[in-house]
Amino acid sequence: MSNMEESVRFIAVDQGNTLLKLTLFEGGEPRETHRFSANAIEDMFSVVERWKPACGAFCSVGKIDSRMVESLRIALDGRLLILSRSTRIPVGIDYATPATLGLDRIVLASGAAMLSVGESVMVVDAGTAVTLDVVDSTPTFRGGRITPGMRLRFESLHEYTAALPAVDSSGPLPLLGDSTDTSIRSGVVLGLADEIVETFRRYRKNYGCTRLLLTGGDSRLLSDCIDKRIPADHVPDLMAWGLLYIYKYNEI
């Protein structure tokens, strides 16, 4: 483990398909989070210039913008970890096809390990796809499930049926839908929340999971719908915690 001082300013950069997410740590805690469009490089560097982090870590689920990364490396005087499949990670991987395991799932598992020392937890990332993974107490990533996210579910109901309207997650969420719109919304949103709750209960029985860590773009709404049925924590910056832990582990 690195001896990086907790007072050092650290930046975690997560480049997704559509969003560029920055989380800034100081004193070992996240202080600011910013979300930009994936090509808003100038906006990102305005934050870097103002914040002046001493070091950072970068992860991309798609193609890496090499010019952006090199500029960020220069701004941090070389103290930038660029996550790749050769990067040393602080969790074990128990997965039959590790070459196909997404870096985002690895980073989230690392964040879960950092925040849940000695616990087995279920990690849910609620984005375009929803992953429901187990990170055990050793800590080791044990695998999980991948299922369509809210947007895909809404779109598929509209596009692959003859009469169902286009609906999204905004609006009333009755337990019993009293219109086509509310029936679809209830089925997608509450149905996904119920799926997460039932999966946790099965993971708890079979793998000893003590709580759920919920992150991703749809995590706030799902967290509200889970409503204390299971021990769950909404951790919107879990990816950033994972990047911080991996950085420390590699002693950059």
Short mmCIF file of C-alpha atoms in Angstrom, two decimals:
data_model
loop_
_atom_site.label_atom_id
_atom_site.label_comp_id
_atom_site.label_asym_id
_atom_site.label_seq_id
_atom_site.Cartn_x
_atom_site.Cartn_y
_atom_site.Cartn_z
CA MET A 1 0.00 0.00 0.00
CA SER A 2 1.23 3.48 -0.84
CA ASN A 3 2.23 5.95 1.84
CA MET A 4 0.52 8.76 -0.04
CA GLU A 5 -0.41 11.43 2.47
CA GLU A 6 -4.13 11.76 3.06
CA SER A 7 -3.88 15.54 2.63
CA VAL A 8 -2.66 15.20 -0.98
CA ARG A 9 -5.15 16.34 -3.59
CA PHE A 10 -6.10 13.47 -5.88
CA ILE A 11 -8.22 13.45 -9.04
CA ALA A 12 -10.15 10.40 -10.31
CA VAL A 13 -11.13 10.58 -14.00
CA ASP A 14 -13.70 8.16 -15.40
CA GLN A 15 -14.20 8.45 -19.17
CA GLY A 16 -17.44 6.78 -20.21
CA ASN A 17 -19.13 6.53 -23.57
CA THR A 18 -21.05 9.78 -23.12
CA LEU A 19 -19.78 11.37 -19.89
CA LEU A 20 -16.45 12.42 -18.45
CA LYS A 21 -16.62 12.23 -14.67
CA LEU A 22 -14.13 13.90 -12.33
CA THR A 23 -13.98 13.37 -8.58
CA LEU A 24 -11.56 15.42 -6.50
CA PHE A 25 -10.28 14.10 -3.16
CA GLU A 26 -8.63 15.99 -0.34
CA GLY A 27 -7.97 14.68 3.13
CA GLY A 28 -8.90 11.22 1.92
CA GLU A 29 -12.50 12.29 1.17
CA PRO A 30 -14.29 13.29 -2.04
CA ARG A 31 -14.72 17.07 -2.10
CA GLU A 32 -16.06 17.82 -5.60
CA THR A 33 -17.62 15.86 -8.44
CA HIS A 34 -18.04 17.15 -11.99
CA ARG A 35 -19.72 15.60 -15.02
CA PHE A 36 -19.03 16.80 -18.55
CA SER A 37 -19.77 15.50 -22.01
CA ALA A 38 -17.08 13.06 -23.13
CA ASN A 39 -15.48 15.61 -25.46
CA ALA A 40 -15.53 18.57 -23.02
CA ILE A 41 -11.77 18.46 -22.50
CA GLU A 42 -11.38 22.21 -21.88
CA ASP A 43 -13.97 22.06 -19.11
CA MET A 44 -12.05 19.26 -17.44
CA PHE A 45 -8.77 21.14 -17.56
CA SER A 46 -10.35 24.28 -16.14
CA VAL A 47 -11.19 22.21 -13.05
CA VAL A 48 -7.67 20.71 -12.97
CA GLU A 49 -6.11 24.17 -13.20
CA ARG A 50 -8.28 25.50 -10.38
CA TRP A 51 -7.95 22.49 -8.10
CA LYS A 52 -4.27 21.69 -8.82
CA PRO A 53 -4.30 18.00 -7.82
CA ALA A 54 -0.93 16.41 -7.09
CA CYS A 55 -1.76 13.02 -8.56
CA GLY A 56 -4.57 11.04 -10.14
CA ALA A 57 -5.90 7.95 -11.87
CA PHE A 58 -7.70 7.54 -15.19
CA CYS A 59 -10.03 4.82 -16.44
CA SER A 60 -11.88 4.52 -19.75
CA VAL A 61 -14.46 1.91 -20.77
CA GLY A 62 -13.88 2.71 -24.44
CA LYS A 63 -11.23 4.26 -26.63
CA ILE A 64 -8.74 6.41 -24.74
CA ASP A 65 -8.18 9.98 -25.92
CA SER A 66 -4.38 9.86 -25.92
CA ARG A 67 -3.93 13.63 -26.24
CA MET A 68 -6.18 14.28 -23.26
CA VAL A 69 -4.40 11.67 -21.17
CA GLU A 70 -0.95 13.00 -22.06
CA SER A 71 -2.02 16.55 -21.20
CA LEU A 72 -3.37 15.31 -17.87
CA ARG A 73 -0.14 13.45 -17.18
CA ILE A 74 1.86 16.63 -17.81
CA ALA A 75 -0.45 18.64 -15.53
CA LEU A 76 0.17 16.09 -12.74
CA ASP A 77 3.97 15.99 -13.27
CA GLY A 78 3.76 12.36 -14.34
CA ARG A 79 1.86 11.15 -11.28
CA LEU A 80 -1.03 9.69 -13.27
CA LEU A 81 -2.07 6.05 -13.22
CA ILE A 82 -3.77 4.95 -16.46
CA LEU A 83 -5.73 1.84 -15.69
CA SER A 84 -5.19 -1.12 -18.03
CA ARG A 85 -5.40 -4.89 -17.84
CA SER A 86 -1.76 -5.02 -16.75
CA THR A 87 -2.35 -2.70 -13.76
CA ARG A 88 -1.87 -4.30 -10.35
CA ILE A 89 -5.19 -4.32 -8.47
CA PRO A 90 -5.94 -4.75 -4.75
CA VAL A 91 -8.61 -7.44 -5.22
CA GLY A 92 -8.43 -11.02 -6.40
CA ILE A 93 -10.34 -12.07 -9.51
CA ASP A 94 -12.29 -15.34 -9.43
CA TYR A 95 -13.85 -15.23 -12.90
CA ALA A 96 -13.82 -17.82 -15.68
CA THR A 97 -13.15 -15.25 -18.43
CA PRO A 98 -11.00 -12.49 -16.85
CA ALA A 99 -10.03 -11.12 -20.29
CA THR A 100 -13.67 -10.14 -20.87
CA LEU A 101 -14.19 -8.60 -17.43
CA GLY A 102 -14.82 -4.88 -17.80
CA LEU A 103 -12.37 -2.50 -16.18
CA ASP A 104 -15.30 -0.63 -14.68
CA ARG A 105 -16.38 -3.74 -12.74
CA ILE A 106 -12.80 -4.19 -11.50
CA VAL A 107 -12.60 -0.57 -10.33
CA LEU A 108 -15.97 -0.79 -8.57
CA ALA A 109 -14.87 -4.01 -6.85
CA SER A 110 -11.75 -2.17 -5.63
CA GLY A 111 -13.87 0.68 -4.32
CA ALA A 112 -16.12 -1.78 -2.51
CA ALA A 113 -13.08 -3.45 -0.95
CA MET A 114 -11.77 -0.09 0.27
CA LEU A 115 -15.09 0.93 1.83
CA SER A 116 -16.10 -2.49 3.18
CA VAL A 117 -12.99 -4.01 4.75
CA GLY A 118 -13.69 -7.53 6.01
CA GLU A 119 -17.21 -7.63 4.55
CA SER A 120 -18.74 -9.53 1.65
CA VAL A 121 -20.86 -7.09 -0.33
CA MET A 122 -23.02 -6.89 -3.41
CA VAL A 123 -22.11 -4.09 -5.83
CA VAL A 124 -24.76 -2.79 -8.21
CA ASP A 125 -23.83 -0.40 -11.02
CA ALA A 126 -27.07 0.94 -12.49
CA GLY A 127 -26.22 2.37 -15.88
CA THR A 128 -27.05 1.46 -19.47
CA ALA A 129 -26.50 -2.11 -18.32
CA VAL A 130 -26.90 -3.10 -14.68
CA THR A 131 -24.23 -5.27 -13.06
CA LEU A 132 -24.93 -7.09 -9.80
CA ASP A 133 -21.61 -8.40 -8.48
CA VAL A 134 -20.21 -10.06 -5.36
CA VAL A 135 -16.99 -8.89 -3.74
CA ASP A 136 -16.15 -11.17 -0.83
CA SER A 137 -14.31 -10.39 2.39
CA THR A 138 -10.86 -11.60 1.25
CA PRO A 139 -11.37 -9.36 -0.94
CA THR A 140 -12.05 -11.17 -4.24
CA PHE A 141 -14.33 -10.36 -7.13
CA ARG A 142 -16.52 -13.45 -7.46
CA GLY A 143 -18.65 -12.54 -10.50
CA GLY A 144 -22.29 -11.64 -10.80
CA ARG A 145 -25.06 -10.77 -13.23
CA ILE A 146 -25.48 -8.37 -16.13
CA THR A 147 -28.97 -7.23 -17.07
CA PRO A 148 -30.46 -4.39 -19.14
CA GLY A 149 -30.70 -1.01 -17.45
CA MET A 150 -33.74 1.25 -17.24
CA ARG A 151 -33.23 3.05 -20.55
CA LEU A 152 -32.82 -0.20 -22.47
CA ARG A 153 -35.94 -1.63 -20.85
CA PHE A 154 -38.05 1.42 -21.67
CA GLU A 155 -36.76 1.56 -25.24
CA SER A 156 -37.26 -2.13 -25.93
CA LEU A 157 -40.88 -2.04 -24.76
CA HIS A 158 -41.57 0.83 -27.15
CA GLU A 159 -39.51 -0.36 -30.13
CA TYR A 160 -40.37 -4.06 -30.08
CA THR A 161 -44.11 -3.84 -29.48
CA ALA A 162 -46.81 -2.50 -31.75
CA ALA A 163 -48.71 -0.24 -29.37
CA LEU A 164 -46.75 0.58 -26.20
CA PRO A 165 -45.76 4.27 -25.92
CA ALA A 166 -42.31 5.72 -25.22
CA VAL A 167 -42.03 6.26 -21.46
CA ASP A 168 -39.17 7.22 -19.17
CA SER A 169 -38.52 7.13 -15.43
CA SER A 170 -39.89 10.63 -14.75
CA GLY A 171 -43.37 10.64 -13.29
CA PRO A 172 -45.62 8.77 -10.85
CA LEU A 173 -44.47 5.33 -9.68
CA PRO A 174 -47.56 3.61 -8.25
CA LEU A 175 -47.27 0.05 -7.01
CA LEU A 176 -50.26 -0.74 -9.21
CA GLY A 177 -50.17 1.11 -12.52
CA ASP A 178 -53.50 2.75 -13.39
CA SER A 179 -52.59 3.73 -16.97
CA THR A 180 -50.35 2.35 -19.70
CA ASP A 181 -47.66 4.90 -18.87
CA THR A 182 -47.65 4.20 -15.14
CA SER A 183 -47.87 0.44 -15.74
CA ILE A 184 -44.73 0.58 -17.90
CA ARG A 185 -42.90 2.87 -15.47
CA SER A 186 -43.83 0.70 -12.51
CA GLY A 187 -42.81 -2.44 -14.37
CA VAL A 188 -39.42 -1.07 -15.36
CA VAL A 189 -38.36 0.93 -12.30
CA LEU A 190 -40.02 -0.99 -9.47
CA GLY A 191 -39.41 -4.25 -11.28
CA LEU A 192 -35.68 -3.53 -11.46
CA ALA A 193 -35.63 -2.49 -7.80
CA ASP A 194 -37.39 -5.76 -6.86
CA GLU A 195 -34.87 -7.69 -8.95
CA ILE A 196 -32.00 -6.06 -7.05
CA VAL A 197 -33.61 -6.78 -3.67
CA GLU A 198 -34.27 -10.44 -4.47
CA THR A 199 -30.77 -10.91 -5.92
CA PHE A 200 -29.26 -9.46 -2.75
CA ARG A 201 -31.26 -11.85 -0.61
CA ARG A 202 -29.99 -14.80 -2.64
CA TYR A 203 -26.41 -13.50 -2.58
CA ARG A 204 -26.68 -13.00 1.18
CA LYS A 205 -27.78 -16.61 1.64
CA ASN A 206 -25.22 -18.12 -0.73
CA TYR A 207 -22.21 -15.78 -0.45
CA GLY A 208 -22.64 -14.06 2.90
CA CYS A 209 -23.22 -10.55 1.54
CA THR A 210 -23.94 -8.17 4.42
CA ARG A 211 -24.96 -5.08 2.44
CA LEU A 212 -25.51 -3.56 -0.97
CA LEU A 213 -23.43 -0.75 -2.49
CA LEU A 214 -25.43 1.01 -5.19
CA THR A 215 -23.87 3.32 -7.79
CA GLY A 216 -24.41 4.46 -11.38
CA GLY A 217 -26.63 6.94 -13.20
CA ASP A 218 -29.96 5.43 -12.09
CA SER A 219 -28.80 4.56 -8.58
CA ARG A 220 -30.53 7.41 -6.74
CA LEU A 221 -33.98 6.49 -8.04
CA LEU A 222 -33.40 2.80 -7.39
CA SER A 223 -32.09 3.53 -3.91
CA ASP A 224 -35.34 5.34 -3.11
CA CYS A 225 -37.37 2.40 -4.45
CA ILE A 226 -35.44 -0.19 -2.42
CA ASP A 227 -36.53 1.75 0.67
CA LYS A 228 -34.81 -0.07 3.55
CA ARG A 229 -35.96 -3.54 2.51
CA ILE A 230 -32.31 -4.60 2.60
CA PRO A 231 -29.14 -2.98 4.06
CA ALA A 232 -28.14 -0.70 1.20
CA ASP A 233 -25.84 2.31 0.78
CA HIS A 234 -26.02 4.73 -2.13
CA VAL A 235 -22.39 5.42 -3.12
CA PRO A 236 -22.45 7.61 -6.26
CA ASP A 237 -18.65 8.04 -6.23
CA LEU A 238 -17.76 4.34 -5.82
CA MET A 239 -15.81 4.36 -9.10
CA ALA A 240 -13.66 7.21 -7.81
CA TRP A 241 -12.99 5.37 -4.53
CA GLY A 242 -11.85 2.39 -6.58
CA LEU A 243 -9.44 4.50 -8.63
CA LEU A 244 -8.02 6.01 -5.45
CA TYR A 245 -7.48 2.56 -3.91
CA ILE A 246 -5.80 1.23 -7.07
CA TYR A 247 -3.55 4.30 -7.22
CA LYS A 248 -2.47 3.81 -3.59
CA TYR A 249 -1.92 0.09 -4.19
CA ASN A 250 0.48 0.84 -7.05
CA GLU A 251 2.49 3.47 -5.16
CA ILE A 252 2.69 5.93 -8.06
#
